[in-house]
Tab-separated table of N, CA and C in Angstrom:
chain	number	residue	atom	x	y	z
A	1	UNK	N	-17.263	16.167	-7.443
A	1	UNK	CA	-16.023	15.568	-7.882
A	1	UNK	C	-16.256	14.157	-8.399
A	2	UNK	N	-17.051	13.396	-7.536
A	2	UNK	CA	-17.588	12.243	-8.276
A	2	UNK	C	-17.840	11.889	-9.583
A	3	UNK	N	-18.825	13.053	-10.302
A	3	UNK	CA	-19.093	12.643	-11.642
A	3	UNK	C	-17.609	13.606	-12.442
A	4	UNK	N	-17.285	14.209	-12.140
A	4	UNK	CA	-16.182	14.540	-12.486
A	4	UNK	C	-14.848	13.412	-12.737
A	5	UNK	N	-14.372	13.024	-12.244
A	5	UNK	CA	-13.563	11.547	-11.965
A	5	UNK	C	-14.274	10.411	-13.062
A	6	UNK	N	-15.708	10.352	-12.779
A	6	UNK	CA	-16.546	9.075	-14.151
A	6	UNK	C	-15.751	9.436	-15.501
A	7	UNK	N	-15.681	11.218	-15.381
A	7	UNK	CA	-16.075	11.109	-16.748
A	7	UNK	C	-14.627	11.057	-18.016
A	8	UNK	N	-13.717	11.038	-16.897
A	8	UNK	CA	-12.114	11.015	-17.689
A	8	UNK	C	-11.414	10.096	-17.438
A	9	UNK	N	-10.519	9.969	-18.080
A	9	UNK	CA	-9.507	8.190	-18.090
A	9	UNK	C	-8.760	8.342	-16.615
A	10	UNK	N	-8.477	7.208	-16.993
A	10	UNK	CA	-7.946	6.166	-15.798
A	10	UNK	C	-6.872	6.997	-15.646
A	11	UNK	N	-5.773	7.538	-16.320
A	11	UNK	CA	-4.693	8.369	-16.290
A	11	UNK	C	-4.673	9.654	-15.340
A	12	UNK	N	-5.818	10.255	-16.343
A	12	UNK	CA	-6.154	11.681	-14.827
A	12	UNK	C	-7.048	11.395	-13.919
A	13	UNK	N	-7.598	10.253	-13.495
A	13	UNK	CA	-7.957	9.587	-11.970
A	13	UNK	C	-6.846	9.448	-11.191
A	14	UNK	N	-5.397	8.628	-11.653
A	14	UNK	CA	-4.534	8.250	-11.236
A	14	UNK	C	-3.807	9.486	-10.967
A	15	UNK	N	-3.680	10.735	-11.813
A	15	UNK	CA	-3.138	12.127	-11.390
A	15	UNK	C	-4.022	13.129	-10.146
A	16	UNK	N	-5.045	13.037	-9.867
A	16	UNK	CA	-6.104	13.461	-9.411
A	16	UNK	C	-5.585	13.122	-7.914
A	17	UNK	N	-6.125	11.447	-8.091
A	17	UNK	CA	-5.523	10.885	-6.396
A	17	UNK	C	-3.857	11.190	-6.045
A	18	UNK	N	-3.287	11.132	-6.760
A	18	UNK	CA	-2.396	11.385	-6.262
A	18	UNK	C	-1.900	12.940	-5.717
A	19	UNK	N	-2.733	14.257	-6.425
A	19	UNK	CA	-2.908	15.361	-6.543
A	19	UNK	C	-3.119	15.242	-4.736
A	20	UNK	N	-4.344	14.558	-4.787
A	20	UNK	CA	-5.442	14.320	-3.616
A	20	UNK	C	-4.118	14.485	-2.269
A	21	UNK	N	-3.226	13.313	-2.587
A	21	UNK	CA	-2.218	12.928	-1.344
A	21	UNK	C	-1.565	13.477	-1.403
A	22	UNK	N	-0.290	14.125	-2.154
A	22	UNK	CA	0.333	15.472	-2.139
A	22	UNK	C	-0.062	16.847	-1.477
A	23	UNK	N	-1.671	16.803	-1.890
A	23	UNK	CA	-1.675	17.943	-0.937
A	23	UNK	C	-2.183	17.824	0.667
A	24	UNK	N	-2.203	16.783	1.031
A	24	UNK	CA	-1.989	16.565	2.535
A	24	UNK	C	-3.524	16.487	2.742
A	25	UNK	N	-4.003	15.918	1.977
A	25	UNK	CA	-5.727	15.857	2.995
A	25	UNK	C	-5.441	14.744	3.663
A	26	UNK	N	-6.070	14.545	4.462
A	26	UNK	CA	-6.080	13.434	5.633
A	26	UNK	C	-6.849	12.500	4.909
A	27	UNK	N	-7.877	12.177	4.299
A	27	UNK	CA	-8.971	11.479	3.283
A	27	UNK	C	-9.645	12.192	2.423
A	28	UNK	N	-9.648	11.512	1.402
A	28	UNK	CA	-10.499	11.954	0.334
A	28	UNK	C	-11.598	10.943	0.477
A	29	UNK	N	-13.173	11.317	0.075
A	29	UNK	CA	-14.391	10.244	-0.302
A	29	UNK	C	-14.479	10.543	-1.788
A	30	UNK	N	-14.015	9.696	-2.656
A	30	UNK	CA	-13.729	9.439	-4.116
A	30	UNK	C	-14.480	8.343	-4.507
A	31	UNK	N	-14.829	8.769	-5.823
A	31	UNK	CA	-15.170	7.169	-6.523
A	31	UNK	C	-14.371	7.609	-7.720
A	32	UNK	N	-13.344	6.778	-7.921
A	32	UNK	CA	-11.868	7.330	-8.783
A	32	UNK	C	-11.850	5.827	-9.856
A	33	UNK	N	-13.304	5.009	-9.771
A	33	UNK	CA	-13.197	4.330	-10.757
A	33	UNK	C	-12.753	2.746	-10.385
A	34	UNK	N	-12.269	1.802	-11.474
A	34	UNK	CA	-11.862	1.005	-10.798
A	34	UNK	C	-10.174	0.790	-10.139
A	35	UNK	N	-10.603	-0.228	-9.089
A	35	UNK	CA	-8.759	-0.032	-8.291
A	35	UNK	C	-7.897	-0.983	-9.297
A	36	UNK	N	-6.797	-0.459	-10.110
A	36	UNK	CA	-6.029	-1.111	-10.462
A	36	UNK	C	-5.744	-2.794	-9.716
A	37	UNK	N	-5.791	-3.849	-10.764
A	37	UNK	CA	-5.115	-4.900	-10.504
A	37	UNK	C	-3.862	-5.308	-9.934
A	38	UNK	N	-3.366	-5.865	-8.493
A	38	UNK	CA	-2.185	-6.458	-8.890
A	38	UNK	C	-2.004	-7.498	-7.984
A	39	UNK	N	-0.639	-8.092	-8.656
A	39	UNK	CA	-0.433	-9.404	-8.114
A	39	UNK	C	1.072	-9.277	-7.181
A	40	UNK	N	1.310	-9.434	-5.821
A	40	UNK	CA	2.240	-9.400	-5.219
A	40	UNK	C	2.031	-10.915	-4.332
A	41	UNK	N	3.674	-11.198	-4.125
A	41	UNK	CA	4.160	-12.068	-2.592
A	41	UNK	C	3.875	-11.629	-1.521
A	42	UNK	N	2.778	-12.977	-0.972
A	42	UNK	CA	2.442	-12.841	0.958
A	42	UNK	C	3.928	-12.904	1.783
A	43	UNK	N	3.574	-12.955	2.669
A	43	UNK	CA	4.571	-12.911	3.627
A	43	UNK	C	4.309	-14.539	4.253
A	44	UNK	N	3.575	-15.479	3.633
A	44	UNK	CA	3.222	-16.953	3.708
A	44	UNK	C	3.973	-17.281	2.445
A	45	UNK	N	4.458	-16.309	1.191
A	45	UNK	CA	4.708	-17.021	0.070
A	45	UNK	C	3.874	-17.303	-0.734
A	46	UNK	N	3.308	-17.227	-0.710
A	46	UNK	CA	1.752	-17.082	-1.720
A	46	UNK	C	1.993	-15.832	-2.710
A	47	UNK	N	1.317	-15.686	-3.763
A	47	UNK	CA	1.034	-14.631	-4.725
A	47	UNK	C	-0.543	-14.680	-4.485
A	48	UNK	N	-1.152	-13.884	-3.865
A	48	UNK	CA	-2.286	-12.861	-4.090
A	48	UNK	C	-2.894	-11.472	-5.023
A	49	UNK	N	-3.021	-11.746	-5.898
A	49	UNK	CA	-4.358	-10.937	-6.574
A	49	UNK	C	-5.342	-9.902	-5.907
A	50	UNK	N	-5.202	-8.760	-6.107
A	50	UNK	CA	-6.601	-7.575	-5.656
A	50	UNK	C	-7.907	-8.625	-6.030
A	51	UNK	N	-7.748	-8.961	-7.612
A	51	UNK	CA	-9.162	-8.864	-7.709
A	51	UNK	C	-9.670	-10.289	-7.593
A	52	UNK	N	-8.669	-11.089	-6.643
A	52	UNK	CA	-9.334	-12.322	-5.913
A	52	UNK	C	-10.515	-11.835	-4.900
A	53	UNK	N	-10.010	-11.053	-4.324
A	53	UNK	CA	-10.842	-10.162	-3.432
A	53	UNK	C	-12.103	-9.405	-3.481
A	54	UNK	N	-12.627	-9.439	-5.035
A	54	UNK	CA	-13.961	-8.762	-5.250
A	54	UNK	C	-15.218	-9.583	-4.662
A	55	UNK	N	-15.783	-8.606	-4.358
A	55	UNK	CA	-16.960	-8.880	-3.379
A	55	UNK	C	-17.085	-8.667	-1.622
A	56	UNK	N	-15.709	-8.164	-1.812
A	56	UNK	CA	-15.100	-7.591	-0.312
A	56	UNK	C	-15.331	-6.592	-0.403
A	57	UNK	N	-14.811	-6.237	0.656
A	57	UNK	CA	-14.280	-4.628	0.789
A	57	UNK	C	-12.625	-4.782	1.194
A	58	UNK	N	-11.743	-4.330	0.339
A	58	UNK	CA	-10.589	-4.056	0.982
A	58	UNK	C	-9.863	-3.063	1.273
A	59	UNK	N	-9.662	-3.142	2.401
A	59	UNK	CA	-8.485	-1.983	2.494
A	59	UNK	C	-6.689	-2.335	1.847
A	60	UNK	N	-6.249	-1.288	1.333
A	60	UNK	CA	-4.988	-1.550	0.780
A	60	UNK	C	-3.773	-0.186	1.895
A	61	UNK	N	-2.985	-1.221	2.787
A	61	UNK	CA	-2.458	-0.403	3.177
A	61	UNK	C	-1.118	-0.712	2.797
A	62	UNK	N	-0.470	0.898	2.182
A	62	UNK	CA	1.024	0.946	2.248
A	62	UNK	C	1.547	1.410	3.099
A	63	UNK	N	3.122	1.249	3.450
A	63	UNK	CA	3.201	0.847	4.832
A	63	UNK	C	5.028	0.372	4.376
A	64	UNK	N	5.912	1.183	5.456
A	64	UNK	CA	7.297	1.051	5.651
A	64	UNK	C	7.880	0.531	7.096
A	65	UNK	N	8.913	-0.337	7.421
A	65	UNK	CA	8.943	-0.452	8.447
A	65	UNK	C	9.745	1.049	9.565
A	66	UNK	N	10.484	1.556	8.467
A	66	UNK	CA	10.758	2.769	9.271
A	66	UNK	C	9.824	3.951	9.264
A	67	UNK	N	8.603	3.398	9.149
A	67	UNK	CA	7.843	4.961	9.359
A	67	UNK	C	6.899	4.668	10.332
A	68	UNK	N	6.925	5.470	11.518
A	68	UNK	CA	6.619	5.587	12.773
A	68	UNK	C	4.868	5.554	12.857
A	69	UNK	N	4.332	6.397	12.189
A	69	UNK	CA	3.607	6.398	12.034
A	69	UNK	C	2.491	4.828	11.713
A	70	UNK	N	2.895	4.402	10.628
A	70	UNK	CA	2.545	2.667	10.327
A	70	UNK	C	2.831	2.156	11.283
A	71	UNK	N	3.919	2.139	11.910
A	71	UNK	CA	3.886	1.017	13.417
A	71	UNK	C	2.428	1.466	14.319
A	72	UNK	N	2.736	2.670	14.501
A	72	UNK	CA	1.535	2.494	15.844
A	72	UNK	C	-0.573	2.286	14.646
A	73	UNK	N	0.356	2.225	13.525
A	73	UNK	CA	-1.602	2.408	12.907
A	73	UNK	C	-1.807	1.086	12.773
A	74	UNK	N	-0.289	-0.097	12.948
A	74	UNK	CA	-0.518	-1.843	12.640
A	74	UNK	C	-1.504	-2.475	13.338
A	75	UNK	N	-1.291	-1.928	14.766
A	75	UNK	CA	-2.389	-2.910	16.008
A	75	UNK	C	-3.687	-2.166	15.567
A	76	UNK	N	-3.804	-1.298	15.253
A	76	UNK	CA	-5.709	-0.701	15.255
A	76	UNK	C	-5.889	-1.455	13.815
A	77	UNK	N	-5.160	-1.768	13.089
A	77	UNK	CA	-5.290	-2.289	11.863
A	77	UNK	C	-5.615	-3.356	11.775
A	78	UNK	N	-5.175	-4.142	12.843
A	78	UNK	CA	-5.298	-5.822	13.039
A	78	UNK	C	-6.652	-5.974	13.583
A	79	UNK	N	-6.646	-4.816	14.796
A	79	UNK	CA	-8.085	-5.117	15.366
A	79	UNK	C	-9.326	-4.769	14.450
A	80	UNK	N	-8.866	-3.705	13.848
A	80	UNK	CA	-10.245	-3.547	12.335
A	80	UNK	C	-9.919	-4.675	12.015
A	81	UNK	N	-9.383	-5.628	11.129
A	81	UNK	CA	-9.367	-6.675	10.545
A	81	UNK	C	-10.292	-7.344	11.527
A	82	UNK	N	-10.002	-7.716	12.439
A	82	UNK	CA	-10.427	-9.283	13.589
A	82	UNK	C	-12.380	-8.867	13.238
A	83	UNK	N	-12.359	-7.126	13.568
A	83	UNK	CA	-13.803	-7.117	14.024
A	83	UNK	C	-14.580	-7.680	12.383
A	84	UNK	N	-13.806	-6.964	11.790
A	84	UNK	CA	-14.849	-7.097	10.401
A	84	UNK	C	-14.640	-7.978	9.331
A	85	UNK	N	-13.505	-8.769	9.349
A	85	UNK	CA	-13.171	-10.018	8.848
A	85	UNK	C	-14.444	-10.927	8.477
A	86	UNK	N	-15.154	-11.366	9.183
A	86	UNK	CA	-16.535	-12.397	8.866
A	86	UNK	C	-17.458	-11.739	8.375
A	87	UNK	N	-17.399	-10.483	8.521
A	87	UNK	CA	-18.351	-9.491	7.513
A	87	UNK	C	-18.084	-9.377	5.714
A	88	UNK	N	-17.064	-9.677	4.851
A	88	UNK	CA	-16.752	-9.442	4.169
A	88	UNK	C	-15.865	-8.285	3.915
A	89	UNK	N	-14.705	-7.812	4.903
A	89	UNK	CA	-13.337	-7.257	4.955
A	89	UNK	C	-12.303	-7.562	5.131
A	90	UNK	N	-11.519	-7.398	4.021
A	90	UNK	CA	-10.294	-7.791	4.354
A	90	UNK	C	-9.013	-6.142	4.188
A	91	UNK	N	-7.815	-6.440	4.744
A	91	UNK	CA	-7.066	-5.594	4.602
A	91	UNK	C	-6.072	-6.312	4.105
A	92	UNK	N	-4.987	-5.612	3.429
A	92	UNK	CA	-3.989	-6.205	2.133
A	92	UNK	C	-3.051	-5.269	2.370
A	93	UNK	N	-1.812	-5.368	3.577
A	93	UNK	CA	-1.077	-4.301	4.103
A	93	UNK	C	0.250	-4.991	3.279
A	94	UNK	N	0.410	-3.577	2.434
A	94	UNK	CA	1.877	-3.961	1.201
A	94	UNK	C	2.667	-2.956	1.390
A	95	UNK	N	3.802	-3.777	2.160
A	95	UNK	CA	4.998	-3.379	2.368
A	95	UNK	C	6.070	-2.627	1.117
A	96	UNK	N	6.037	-1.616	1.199
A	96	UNK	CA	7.250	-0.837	0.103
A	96	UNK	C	8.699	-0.622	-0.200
A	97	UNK	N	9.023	-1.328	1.117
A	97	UNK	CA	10.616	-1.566	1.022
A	97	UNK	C	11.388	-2.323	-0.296
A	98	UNK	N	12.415	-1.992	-0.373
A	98	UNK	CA	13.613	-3.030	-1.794
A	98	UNK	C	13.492	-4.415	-0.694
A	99	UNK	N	14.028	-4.145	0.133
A	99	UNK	CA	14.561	-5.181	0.793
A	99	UNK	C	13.489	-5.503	2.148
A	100	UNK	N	12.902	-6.896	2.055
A	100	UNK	CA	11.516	-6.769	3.247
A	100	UNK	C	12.348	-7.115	4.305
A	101	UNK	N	13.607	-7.880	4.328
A	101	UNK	CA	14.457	-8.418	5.926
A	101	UNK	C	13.972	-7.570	7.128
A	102	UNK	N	14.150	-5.937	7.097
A	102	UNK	CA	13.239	-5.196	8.055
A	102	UNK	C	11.611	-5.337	8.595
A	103	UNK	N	11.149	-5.598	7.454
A	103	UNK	CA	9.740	-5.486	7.478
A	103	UNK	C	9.555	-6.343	8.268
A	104	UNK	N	9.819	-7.686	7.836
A	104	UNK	CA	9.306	-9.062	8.251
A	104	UNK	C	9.705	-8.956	10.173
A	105	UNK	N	11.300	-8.614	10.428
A	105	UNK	CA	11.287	-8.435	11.729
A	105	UNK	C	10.543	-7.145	12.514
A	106	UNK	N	9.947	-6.304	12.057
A	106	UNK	CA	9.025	-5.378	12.619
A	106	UNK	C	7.634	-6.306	12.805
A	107	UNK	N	7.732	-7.279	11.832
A	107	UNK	CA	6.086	-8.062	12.005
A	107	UNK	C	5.816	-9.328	13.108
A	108	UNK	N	7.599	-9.895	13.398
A	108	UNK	CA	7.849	-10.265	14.544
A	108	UNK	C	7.545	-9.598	15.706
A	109	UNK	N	8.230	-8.736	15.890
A	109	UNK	CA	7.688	-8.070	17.178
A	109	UNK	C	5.782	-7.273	17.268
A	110	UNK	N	5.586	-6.777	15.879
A	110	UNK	CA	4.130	-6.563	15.774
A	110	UNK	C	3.213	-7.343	14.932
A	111	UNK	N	2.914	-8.598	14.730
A	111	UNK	CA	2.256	-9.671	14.308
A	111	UNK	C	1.026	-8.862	13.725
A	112	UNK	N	0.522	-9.553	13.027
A	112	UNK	CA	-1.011	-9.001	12.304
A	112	UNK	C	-1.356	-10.428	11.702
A	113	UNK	N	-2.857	-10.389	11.758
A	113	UNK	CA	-3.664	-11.589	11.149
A	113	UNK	C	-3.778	-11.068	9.540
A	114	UNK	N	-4.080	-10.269	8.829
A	114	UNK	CA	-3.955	-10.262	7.651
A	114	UNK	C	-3.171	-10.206	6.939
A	115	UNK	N	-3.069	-10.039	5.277
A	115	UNK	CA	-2.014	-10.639	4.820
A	115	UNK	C	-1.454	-9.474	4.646
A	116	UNK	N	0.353	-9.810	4.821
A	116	UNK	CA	1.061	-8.726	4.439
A	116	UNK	C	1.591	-9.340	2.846
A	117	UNK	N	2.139	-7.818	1.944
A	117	UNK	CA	2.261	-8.069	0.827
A	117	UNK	C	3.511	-7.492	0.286
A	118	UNK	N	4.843	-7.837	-0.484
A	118	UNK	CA	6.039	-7.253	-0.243
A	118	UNK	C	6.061	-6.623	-2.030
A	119	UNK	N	6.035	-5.562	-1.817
A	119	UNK	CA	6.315	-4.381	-3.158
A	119	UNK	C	7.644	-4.092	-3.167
A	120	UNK	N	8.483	-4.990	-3.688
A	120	UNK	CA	9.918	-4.536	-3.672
A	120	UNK	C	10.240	-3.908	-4.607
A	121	UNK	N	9.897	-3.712	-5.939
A	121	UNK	CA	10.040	-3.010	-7.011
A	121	UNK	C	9.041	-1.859	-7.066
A	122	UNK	N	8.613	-1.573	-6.618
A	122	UNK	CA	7.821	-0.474	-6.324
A	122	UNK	C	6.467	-0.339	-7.531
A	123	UNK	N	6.876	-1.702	-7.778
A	123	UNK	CA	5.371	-1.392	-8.862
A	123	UNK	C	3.762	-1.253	-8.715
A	124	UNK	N	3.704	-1.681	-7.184
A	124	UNK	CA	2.614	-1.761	-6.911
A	124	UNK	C	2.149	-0.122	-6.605
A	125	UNK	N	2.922	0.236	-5.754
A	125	UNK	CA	2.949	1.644	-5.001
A	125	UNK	C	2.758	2.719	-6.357
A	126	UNK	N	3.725	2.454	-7.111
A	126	UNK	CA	3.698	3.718	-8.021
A	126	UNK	C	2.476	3.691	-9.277
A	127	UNK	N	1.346	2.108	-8.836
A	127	UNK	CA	0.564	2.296	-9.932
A	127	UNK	C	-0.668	3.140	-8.862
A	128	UNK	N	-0.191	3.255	-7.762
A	128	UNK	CA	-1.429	3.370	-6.845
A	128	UNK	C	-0.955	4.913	-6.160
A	129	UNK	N	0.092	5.667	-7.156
A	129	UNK	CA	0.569	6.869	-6.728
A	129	UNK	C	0.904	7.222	-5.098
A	130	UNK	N	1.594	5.880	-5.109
A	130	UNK	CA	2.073	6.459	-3.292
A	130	UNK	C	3.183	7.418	-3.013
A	131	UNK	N	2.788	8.426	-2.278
A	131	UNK	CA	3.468	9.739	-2.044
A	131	UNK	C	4.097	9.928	-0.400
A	132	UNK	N	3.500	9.007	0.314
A	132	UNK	CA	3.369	9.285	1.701
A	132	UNK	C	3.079	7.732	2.135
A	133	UNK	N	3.637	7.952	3.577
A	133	UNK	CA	3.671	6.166	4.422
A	133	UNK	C	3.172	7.062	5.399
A	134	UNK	N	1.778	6.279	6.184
A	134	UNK	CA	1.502	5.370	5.388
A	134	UNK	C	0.008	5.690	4.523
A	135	UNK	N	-0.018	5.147	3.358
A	135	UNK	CA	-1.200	5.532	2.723
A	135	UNK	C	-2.337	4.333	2.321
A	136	UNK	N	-3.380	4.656	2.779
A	136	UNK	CA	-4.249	4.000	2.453
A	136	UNK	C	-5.498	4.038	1.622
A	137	UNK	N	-6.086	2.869	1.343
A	137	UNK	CA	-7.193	2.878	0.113
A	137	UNK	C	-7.881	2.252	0.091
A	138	UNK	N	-9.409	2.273	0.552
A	138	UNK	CA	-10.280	1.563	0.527
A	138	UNK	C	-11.120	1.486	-0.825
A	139	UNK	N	-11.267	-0.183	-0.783
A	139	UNK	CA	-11.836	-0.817	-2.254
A	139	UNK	C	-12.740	-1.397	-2.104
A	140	UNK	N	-14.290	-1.298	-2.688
A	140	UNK	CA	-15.876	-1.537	-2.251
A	140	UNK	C	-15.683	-2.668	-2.924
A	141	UNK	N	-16.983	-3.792	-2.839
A	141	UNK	CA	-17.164	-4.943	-2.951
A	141	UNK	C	-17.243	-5.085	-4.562
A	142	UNK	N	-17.085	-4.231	-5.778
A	142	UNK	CA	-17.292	-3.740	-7.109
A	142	UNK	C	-15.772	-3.535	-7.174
A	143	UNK	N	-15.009	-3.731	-6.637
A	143	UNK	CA	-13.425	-2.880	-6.966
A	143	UNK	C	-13.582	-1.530	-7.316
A	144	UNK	N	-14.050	-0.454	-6.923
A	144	UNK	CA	-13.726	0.741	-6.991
A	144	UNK	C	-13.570	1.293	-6.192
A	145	UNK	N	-12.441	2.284	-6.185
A	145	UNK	CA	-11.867	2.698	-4.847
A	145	UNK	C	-13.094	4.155	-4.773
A	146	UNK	N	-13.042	4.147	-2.636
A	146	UNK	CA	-14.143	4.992	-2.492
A	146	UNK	C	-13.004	5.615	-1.710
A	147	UNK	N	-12.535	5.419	-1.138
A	147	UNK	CA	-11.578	6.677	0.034
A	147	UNK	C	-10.134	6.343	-0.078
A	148	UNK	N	-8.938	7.693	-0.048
A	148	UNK	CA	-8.370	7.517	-0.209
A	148	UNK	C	-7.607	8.435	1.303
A	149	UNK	N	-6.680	7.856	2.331
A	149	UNK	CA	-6.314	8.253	3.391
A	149	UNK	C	-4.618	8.338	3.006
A	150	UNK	N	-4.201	9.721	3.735
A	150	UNK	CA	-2.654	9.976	3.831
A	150	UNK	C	-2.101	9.975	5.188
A	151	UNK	N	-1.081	9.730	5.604
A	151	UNK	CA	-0.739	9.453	6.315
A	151	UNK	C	-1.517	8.624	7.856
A	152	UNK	N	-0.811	8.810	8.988
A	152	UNK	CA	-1.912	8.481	10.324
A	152	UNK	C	-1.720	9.354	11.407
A	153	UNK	N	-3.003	9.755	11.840
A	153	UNK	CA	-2.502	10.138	13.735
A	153	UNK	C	-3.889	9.722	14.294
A	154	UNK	N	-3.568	9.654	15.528
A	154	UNK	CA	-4.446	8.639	16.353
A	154	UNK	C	-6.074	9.227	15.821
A	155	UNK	N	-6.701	8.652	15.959
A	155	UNK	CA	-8.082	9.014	15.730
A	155	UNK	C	-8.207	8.717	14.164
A	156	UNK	N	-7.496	8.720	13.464
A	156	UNK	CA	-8.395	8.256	12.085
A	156	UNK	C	-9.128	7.055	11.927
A	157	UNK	N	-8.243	5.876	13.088
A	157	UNK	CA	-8.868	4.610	13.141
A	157	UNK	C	-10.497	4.974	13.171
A	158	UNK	N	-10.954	5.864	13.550
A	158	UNK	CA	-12.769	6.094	13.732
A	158	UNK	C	-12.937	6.067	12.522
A	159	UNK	N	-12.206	6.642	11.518
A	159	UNK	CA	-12.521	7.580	10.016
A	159	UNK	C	-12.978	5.726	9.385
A	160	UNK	N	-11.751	4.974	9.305
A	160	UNK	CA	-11.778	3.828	9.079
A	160	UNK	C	-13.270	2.846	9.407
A	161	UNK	N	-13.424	3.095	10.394
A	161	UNK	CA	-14.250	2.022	10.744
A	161	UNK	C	-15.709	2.544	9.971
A	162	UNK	N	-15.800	3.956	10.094
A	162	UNK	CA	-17.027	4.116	9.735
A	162	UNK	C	-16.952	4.056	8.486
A	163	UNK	N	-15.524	4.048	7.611
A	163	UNK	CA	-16.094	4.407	6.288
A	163	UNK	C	-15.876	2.933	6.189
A	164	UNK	N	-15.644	1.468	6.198
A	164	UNK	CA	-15.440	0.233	6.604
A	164	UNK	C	-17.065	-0.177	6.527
A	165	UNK	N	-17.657	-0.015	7.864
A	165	UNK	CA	-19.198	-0.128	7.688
A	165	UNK	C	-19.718	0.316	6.998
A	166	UNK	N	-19.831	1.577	6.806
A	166	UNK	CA	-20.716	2.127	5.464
A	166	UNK	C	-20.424	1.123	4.047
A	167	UNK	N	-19.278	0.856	3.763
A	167	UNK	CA	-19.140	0.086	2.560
A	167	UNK	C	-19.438	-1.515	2.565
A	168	UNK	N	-19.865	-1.751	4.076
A	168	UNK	CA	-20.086	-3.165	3.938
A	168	UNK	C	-21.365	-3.275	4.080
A	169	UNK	N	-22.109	-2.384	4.451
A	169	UNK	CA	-23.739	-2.465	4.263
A	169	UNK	C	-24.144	-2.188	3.083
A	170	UNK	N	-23.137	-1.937	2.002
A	170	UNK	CA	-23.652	-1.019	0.590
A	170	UNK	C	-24.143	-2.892	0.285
């Protein structure tokens, strides 16, 4: 599937992954090219950039405050962050709500050290074909996305970490 994905536009990469999450795999291991650019509001007020971030590894998590699921995947999320933070990882958890007033008080009661990011127009989500909360996407130190994860239940945090290390030793 790899060289398959090289060899066609950005368009049917972007139909592909999303193909990918529709049909309910738990992760895909993709190289789907490079991760689209974008620029969203921190939850500090800041505007952050993806591709400030090259030379990382990031994870891109989307993420609702009413979906049950994202609450309990926030704390394993924070603690991946803490461990691998000085390694060259960061996570970039972008909120999909119109309205963040929810979000922000879900982040009160569940705090996180990395940055949260507010997609109120949904432009971020729909360039990154989000189908499912919460969905995630890991982006190698090159910006190209290598894994693409749908939804959560306990135990994927392992899936994470290893595919996390593997991309930070690349």
């Amino acid at each position: 599937m790899n060289t398959m994905l090289k060899t066609i536009g950005k368009a049917a990469r972007t139909a592909i992954m999303g193909g990918l999450l529709v049909a309910g795999t738990a992760y895909a291991d993709i190289d789907a090219g490079p991760a689209p650019d974008f620029t969203l509001k921190s939850q500090s007020g800041e505007n952050l950039r993806l591709s400030e971030f090259r030379g990382e590894v990031v994870m891109i998590n989307f993420w609702a405050s009413w979906c049950a699921p994202c609450r309990q995947e926030m704390p394993l999320l924070d603690e991946l962050y803490r461990q691998y933070q000085p390694l060259g990882f960061t996570i970039l958890g972008v909120n999909v709500e119109e309205d963040s007033t929810k979000a922000r008080q879900m982040l009160k009661k569940l705090p996180v050290n990395f940055p949260v990011l507010f997609d109120n127009k949904s432009d971020v989500s729909k360039l990154y074909n989000v189908v499912a909360m919460p969905s995630t996407v890991l982006v190698d130190r090159d910006g190209n996305i290598r894994y693409l994860h749908q939804g959560y239940k306990p135990g994927y945090e392992e899936s994470y970490q290893q595919q996390v290390r593997e991309l930070i030793r690349e």
